[in-house]
Coordinates of C-alpha atoms in Angstrom, one line a residue:
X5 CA 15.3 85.0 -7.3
X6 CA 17.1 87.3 -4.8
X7 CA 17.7 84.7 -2.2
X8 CA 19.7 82.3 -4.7
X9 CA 22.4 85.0 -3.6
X10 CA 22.8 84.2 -0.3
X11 CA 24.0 80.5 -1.3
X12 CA 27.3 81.6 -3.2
X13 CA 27.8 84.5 -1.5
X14 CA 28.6 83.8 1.7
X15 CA 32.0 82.6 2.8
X16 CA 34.9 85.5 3.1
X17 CA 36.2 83.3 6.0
X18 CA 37.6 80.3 6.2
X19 CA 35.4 77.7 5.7
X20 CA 32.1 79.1 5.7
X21 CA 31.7 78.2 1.8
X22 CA 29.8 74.8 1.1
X23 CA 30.6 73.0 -2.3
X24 CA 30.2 70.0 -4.2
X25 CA 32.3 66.6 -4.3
X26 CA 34.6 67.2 -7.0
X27 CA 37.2 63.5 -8.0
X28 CA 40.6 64.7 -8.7
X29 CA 42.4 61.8 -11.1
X30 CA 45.8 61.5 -11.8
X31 CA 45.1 62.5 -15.6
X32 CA 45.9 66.3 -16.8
X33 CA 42.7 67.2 -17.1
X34 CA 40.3 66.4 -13.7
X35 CA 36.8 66.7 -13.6
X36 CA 33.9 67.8 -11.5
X37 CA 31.4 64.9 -10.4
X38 CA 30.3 63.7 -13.4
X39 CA 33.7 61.7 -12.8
X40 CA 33.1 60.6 -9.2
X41 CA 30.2 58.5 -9.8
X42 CA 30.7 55.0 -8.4
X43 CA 31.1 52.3 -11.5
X44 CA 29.0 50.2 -9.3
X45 CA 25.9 52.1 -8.8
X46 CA 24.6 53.7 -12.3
X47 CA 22.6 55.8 -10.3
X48 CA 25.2 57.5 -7.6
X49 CA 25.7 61.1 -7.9
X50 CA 22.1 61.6 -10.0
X51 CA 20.3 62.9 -6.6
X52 CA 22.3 66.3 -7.6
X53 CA 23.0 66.0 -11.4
X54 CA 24.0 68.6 -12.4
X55 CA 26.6 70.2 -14.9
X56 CA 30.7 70.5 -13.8
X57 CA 33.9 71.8 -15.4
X58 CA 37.2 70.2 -16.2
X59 CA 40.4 71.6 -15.5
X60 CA 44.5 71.4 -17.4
X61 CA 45.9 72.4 -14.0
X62 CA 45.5 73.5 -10.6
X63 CA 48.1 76.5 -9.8
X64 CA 50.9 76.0 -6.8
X65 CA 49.7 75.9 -3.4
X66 CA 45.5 74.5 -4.9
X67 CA 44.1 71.8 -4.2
X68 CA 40.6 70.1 -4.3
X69 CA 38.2 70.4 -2.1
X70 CA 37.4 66.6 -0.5
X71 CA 34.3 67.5 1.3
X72 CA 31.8 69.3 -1.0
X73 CA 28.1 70.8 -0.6
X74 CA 25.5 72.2 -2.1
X75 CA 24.9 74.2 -5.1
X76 CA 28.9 73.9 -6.3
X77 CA 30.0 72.2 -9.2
X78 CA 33.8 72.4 -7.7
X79 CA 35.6 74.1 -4.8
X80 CA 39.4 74.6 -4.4
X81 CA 41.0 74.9 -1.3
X82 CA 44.0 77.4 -1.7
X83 CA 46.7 77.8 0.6
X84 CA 49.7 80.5 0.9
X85 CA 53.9 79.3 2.3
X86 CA 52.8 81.4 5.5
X87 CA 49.5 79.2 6.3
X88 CA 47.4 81.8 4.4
X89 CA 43.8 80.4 3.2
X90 CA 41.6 80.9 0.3
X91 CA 38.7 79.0 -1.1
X92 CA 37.6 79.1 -5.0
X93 CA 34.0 77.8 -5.5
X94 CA 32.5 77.3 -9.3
X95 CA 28.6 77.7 -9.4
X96 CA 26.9 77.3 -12.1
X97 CA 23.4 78.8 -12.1
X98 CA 20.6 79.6 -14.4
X99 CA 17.8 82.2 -14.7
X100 CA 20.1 85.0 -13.9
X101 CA 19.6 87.3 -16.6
X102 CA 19.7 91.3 -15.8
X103 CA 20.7 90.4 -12.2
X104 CA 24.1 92.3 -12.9
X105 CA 23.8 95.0 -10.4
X106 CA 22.2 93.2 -7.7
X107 CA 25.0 90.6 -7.7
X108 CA 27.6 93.3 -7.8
X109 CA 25.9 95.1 -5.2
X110 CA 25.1 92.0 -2.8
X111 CA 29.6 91.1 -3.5
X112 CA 30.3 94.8 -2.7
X113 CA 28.4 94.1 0.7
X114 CA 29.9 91.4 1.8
X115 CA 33.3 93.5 1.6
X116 CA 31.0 96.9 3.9
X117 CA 31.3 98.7 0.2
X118 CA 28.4 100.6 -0.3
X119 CA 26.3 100.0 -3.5
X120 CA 26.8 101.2 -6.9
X121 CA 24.5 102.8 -9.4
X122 CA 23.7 101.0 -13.0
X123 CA 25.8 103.8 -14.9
X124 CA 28.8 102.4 -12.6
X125 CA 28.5 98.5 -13.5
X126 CA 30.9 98.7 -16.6
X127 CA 33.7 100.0 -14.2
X128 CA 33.5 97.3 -11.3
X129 CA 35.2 94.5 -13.9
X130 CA 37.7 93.7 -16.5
X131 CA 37.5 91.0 -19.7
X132 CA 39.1 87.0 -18.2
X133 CA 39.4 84.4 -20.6
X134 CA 37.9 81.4 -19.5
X135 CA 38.4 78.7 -21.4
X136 CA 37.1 79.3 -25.3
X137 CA 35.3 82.0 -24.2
X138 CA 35.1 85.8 -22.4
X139 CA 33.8 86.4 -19.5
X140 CA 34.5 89.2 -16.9
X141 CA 36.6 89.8 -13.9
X142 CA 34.6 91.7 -10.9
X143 CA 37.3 92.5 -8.1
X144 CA 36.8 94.2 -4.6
X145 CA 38.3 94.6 -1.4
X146 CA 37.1 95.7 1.7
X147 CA 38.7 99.1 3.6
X148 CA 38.1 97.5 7.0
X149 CA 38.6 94.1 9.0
X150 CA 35.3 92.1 8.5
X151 CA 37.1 88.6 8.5
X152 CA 37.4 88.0 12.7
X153 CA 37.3 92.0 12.9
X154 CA 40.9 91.5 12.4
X155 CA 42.0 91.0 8.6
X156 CA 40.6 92.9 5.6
X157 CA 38.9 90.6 3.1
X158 CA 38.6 90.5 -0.9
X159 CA 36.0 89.2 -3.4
X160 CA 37.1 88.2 -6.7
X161 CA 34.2 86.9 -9.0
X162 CA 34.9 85.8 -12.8
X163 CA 31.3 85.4 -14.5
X164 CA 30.6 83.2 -17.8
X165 CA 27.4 83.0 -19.3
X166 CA 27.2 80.5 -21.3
X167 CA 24.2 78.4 -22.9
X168 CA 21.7 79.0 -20.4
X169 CA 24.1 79.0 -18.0
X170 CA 25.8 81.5 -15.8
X171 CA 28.6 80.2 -14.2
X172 CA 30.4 82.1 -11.3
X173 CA 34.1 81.5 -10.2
X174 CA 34.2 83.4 -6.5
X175 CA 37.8 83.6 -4.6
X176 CA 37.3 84.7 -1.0
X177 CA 40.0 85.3 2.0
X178 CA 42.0 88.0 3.8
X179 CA 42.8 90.9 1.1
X180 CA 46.4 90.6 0.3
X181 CA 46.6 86.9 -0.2
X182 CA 43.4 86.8 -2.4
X183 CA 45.2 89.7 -4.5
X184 CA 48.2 87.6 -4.8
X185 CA 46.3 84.9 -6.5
X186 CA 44.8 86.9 -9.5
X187 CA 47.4 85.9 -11.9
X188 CA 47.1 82.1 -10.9
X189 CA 43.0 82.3 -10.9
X190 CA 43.3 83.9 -14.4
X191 CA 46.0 81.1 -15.5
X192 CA 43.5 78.4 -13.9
X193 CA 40.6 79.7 -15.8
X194 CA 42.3 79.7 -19.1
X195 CA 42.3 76.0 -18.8
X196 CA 38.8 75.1 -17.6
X197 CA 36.0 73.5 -19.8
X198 CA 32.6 72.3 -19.5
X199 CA 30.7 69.0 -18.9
X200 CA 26.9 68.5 -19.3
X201 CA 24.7 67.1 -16.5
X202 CA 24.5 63.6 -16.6
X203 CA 21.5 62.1 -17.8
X204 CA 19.2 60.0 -16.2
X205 CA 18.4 56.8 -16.4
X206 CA 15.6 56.5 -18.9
X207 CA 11.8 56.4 -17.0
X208 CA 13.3 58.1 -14.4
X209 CA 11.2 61.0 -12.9
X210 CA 12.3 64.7 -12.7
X211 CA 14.6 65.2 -9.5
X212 CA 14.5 68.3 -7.2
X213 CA 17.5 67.1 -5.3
X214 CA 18.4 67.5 -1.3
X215 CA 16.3 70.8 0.0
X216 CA 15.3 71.5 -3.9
X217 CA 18.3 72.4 -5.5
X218 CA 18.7 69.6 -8.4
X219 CA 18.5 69.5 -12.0
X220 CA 15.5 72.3 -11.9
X221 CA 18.0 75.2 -10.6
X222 CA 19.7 75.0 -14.4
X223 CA 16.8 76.2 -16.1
X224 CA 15.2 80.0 -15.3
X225 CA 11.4 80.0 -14.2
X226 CA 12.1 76.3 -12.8
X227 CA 10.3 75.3 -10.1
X228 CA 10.3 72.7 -6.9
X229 CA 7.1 70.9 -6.4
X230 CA 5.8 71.3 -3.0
X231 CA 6.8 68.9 0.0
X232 CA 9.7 68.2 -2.5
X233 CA 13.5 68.4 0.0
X234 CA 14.2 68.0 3.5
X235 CA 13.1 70.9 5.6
X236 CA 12.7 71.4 10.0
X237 CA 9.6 69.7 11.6
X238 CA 6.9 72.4 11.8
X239 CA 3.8 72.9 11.9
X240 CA 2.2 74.7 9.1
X241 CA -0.8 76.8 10.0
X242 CA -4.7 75.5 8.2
X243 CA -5.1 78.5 6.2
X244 CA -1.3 78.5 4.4
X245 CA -1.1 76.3 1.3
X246 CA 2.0 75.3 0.2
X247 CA 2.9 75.4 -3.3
X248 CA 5.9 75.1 -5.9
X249 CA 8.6 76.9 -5.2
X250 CA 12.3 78.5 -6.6
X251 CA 15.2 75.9 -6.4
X252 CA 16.6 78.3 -3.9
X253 CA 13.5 78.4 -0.8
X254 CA 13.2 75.4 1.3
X255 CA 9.5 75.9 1.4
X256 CA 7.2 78.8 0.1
X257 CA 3.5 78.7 1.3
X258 CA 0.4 81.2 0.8
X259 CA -2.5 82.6 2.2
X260 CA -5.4 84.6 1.1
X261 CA -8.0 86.9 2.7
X262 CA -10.6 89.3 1.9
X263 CA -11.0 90.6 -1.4
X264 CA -8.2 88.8 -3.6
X265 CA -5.8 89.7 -0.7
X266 CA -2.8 87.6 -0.7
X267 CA 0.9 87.2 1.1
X268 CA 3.6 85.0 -0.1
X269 CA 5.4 83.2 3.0
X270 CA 8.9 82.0 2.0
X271 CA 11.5 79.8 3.7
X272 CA 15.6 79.6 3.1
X273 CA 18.6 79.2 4.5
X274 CA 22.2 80.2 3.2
X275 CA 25.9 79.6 5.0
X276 CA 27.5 81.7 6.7
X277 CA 25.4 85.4 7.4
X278 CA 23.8 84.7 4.2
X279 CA 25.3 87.9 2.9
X280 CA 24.3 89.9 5.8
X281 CA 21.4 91.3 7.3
X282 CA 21.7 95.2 6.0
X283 CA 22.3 93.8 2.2
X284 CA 19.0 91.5 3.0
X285 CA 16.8 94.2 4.6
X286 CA 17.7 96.7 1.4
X287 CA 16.9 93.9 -0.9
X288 CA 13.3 93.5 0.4
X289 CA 13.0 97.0 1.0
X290 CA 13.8 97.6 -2.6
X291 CA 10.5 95.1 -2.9
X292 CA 8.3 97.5 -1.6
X293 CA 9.6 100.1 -3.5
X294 CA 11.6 101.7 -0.1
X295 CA 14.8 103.6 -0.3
X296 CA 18.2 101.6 1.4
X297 CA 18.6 102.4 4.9
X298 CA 22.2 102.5 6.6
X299 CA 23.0 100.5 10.0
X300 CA 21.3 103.1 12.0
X301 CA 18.0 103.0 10.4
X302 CA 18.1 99.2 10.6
X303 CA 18.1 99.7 14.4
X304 CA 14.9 101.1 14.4
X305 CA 13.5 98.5 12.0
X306 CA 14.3 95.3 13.7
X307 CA 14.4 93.7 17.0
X308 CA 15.6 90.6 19.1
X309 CA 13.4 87.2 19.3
X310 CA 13.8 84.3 21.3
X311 CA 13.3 81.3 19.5
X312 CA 13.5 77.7 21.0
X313 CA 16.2 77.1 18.8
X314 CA 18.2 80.3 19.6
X315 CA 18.3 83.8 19.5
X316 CA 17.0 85.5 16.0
X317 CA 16.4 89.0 14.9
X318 CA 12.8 90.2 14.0
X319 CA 12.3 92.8 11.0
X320 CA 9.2 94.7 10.1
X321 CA 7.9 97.4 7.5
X322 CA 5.6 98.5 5.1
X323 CA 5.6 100.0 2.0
X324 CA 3.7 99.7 -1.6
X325 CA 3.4 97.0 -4.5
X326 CA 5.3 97.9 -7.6
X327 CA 2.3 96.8 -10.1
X328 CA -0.7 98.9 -8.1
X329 CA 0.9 100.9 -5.3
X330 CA -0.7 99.1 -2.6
X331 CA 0.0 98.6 0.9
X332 CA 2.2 95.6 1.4
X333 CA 3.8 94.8 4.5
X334 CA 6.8 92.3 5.4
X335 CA 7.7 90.9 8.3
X336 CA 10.9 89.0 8.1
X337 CA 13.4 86.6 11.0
X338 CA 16.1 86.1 10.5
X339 CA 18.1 83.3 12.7
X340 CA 21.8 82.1 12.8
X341 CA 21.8 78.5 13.7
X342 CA 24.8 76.1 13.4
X343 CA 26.9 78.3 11.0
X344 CA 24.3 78.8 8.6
X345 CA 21.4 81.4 8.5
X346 CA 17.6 80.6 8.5
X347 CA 15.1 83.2 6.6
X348 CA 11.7 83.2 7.5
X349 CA 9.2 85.8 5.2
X350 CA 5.9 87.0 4.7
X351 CA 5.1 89.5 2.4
X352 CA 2.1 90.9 1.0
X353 CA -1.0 93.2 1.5
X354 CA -1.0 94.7 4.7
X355 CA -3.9 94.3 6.7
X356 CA -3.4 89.9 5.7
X357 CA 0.2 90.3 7.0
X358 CA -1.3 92.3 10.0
X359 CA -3.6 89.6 10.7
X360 CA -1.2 86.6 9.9
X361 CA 1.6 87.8 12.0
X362 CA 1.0 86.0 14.8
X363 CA 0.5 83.0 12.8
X364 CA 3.6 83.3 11.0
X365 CA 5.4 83.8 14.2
X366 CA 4.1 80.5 16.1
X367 CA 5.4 78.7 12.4
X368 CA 8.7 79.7 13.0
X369 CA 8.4 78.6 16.7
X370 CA 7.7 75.5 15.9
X371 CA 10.6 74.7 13.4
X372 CA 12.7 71.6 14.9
X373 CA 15.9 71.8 13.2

């Protein structure tokens, strides 16, 4: 569940955030794409179905984003009277229950914050009306450049949960002009509502949508059937099986060996850095029940690796299940690759990762992108 971060994280800069096509009307209140659906084909926008918002009015200086992604049930495209930018993307997600702190964490990383504790979470946001309903307002700014190493950068988040549903409200850009927008954010969200997923046509089959992130993301504990999405060319080694998977992995496969031994080898890619690789290696360190590290521990933990499609880091550690205590090992690449960010993993008992390494690596090799 910790890589369907990455996907609405990323993006402090311009650009880097990927959203979904949103059809702006000339009524006063537009909608998401449950309105851009072509009257001639029943079945056009169904591939991604999924559930959008409605809007009174967009603020001064907003408008809507014409060339949507991924994973966003709208995007707003904001702009300031000296060329500043900003982008708003809505993303409605399920199955994130009790993931507070690790999404408050993984925002405060994008921004070089360093984490915060649980006892800390109350402070990092204030009460936002959106629409009918109360959600919260989580706010932070970074204390150095990290947008081009020239302009400061700010993160503000406004969260809903509502029905099943979390839905996340995330304003990125260069610190000052982000803060200048908090009154017309808060005004925007006053005005927003809600619109089901279409349906589908009746008899139709279950859809995991484009790289399995369809109708199955809305509901916790959903899963992708394998082979399901477009993923690279590779070629996948004999003795890996590859099964059903998160809405959030391209693939996952797995392998056994002696003794009930197992490791889990998942697949995913995220725009942008995908959060960052310190925030990512403290994540799966926390898996193996390992303390964080800082950027000069993560020197000593990771190295380069030339790939055919470009030049990726290699990370590798050990450290102990958190059900039995026992050795697990992961070894992890991570590879930036025409603006977006591949991650390759496989985790699991040690001596299998130890013997599957090489295996793992020739995989990743082999990817044609």
């Amino acid at each position: 569940m910790g890589l369907c971060l990455v996907f609405f994280l990323a993006g402090c800069s311009r650009r880097e955030v990927t959203v979904y096509e949103v059809s702006k009307d000339t009524s006063s209140a537009n909608s998401g794409p449950a309105a851009s659906a072509s009257a001639q084909d029943p079945h056009a926008g169904l591939e991604m179905a999924m559930p959008s918002i409605k809007w009174t009015k967009l603020p001064d200086g907003w408008t809507v984003n014409p060339n949507p992604g991924s994973m966003r049930a709208a995007s707003f495209l904001i702009t300031g009277k000296d060329n500043q930018e900003a982008e708003l993307g809505v993303i409605p997600l399920g199955g994130m229950t009790g993931m507070d702190l690790q999404l408050v964490n993984m925002w405060r990383g994008q921004v070089k914050l360093p984490e915060v504790t649980e006892s800390d979470l109350a402070s990092q946001s204030a009460p936002v009306k959106i629409g009918d309903d109360e959600g919260r307002l989580f706010e932070m700014a970074s204390t150095v450049p990290i947008i081009d190493d020239k302009q400061k950068g700010r993160i503000m988040v406004a969260m809903l949960k509502k029905e099943g549903t979390t839905w996340f409200f995330k304003l990125a850009g260069e610190d000052s002009f982000v803060a200048s927008q908090k009154s017309a954010l808060e005004d925007f969200l006053k005005g927003v509502s809600f619109v089901a997923a279409p349906a589908l046509p009746a008899g139709h089959p279950p859809m995991a949508g484009g790289g399995g992130m369809g109708m199955g993301m809305m509901g916790g504990g959903a899963t992708v059937p394998p082979g399901s999405g477009d993923h690279p060319a590779w070629q996948v080694p004999a003795s890996w099986t590859e099964v059903a998977h998160s809405p959030f992995l391209v693939a996952k496969f797995e392998v056994a060996g002696d003794g009930g031994a197992k490791a889990d080898i998942n697949v995913s890619t995220s725009p942008g850095d995908g959060g960052g690789l310190l925030p990512n290696v403290n994540r799966w360190r926390g898996q193996l029940s390992l303390g964080t590290v800082d950027e000069a521990a993560l020197s000593k933990l990771v190295s380069d690796l030339d790939l055919p499609a470009g030049k990726a880091t290699l990370i590798d550690f050990s450290g102990s299940g958190a059900e039995n205590g026992d050795a697990v090992r992961c070894v992890a690449i991570v590879l930036p690759l025409n603006g977006n960010t591949w991650f390759y993993k496989i985790m699991g008992s040690e001596t299998l990762v130890a013997r599957e390494k090489d295996v793992f690596l020739k995989f990743v090799q082999s990817a044609k992108y």
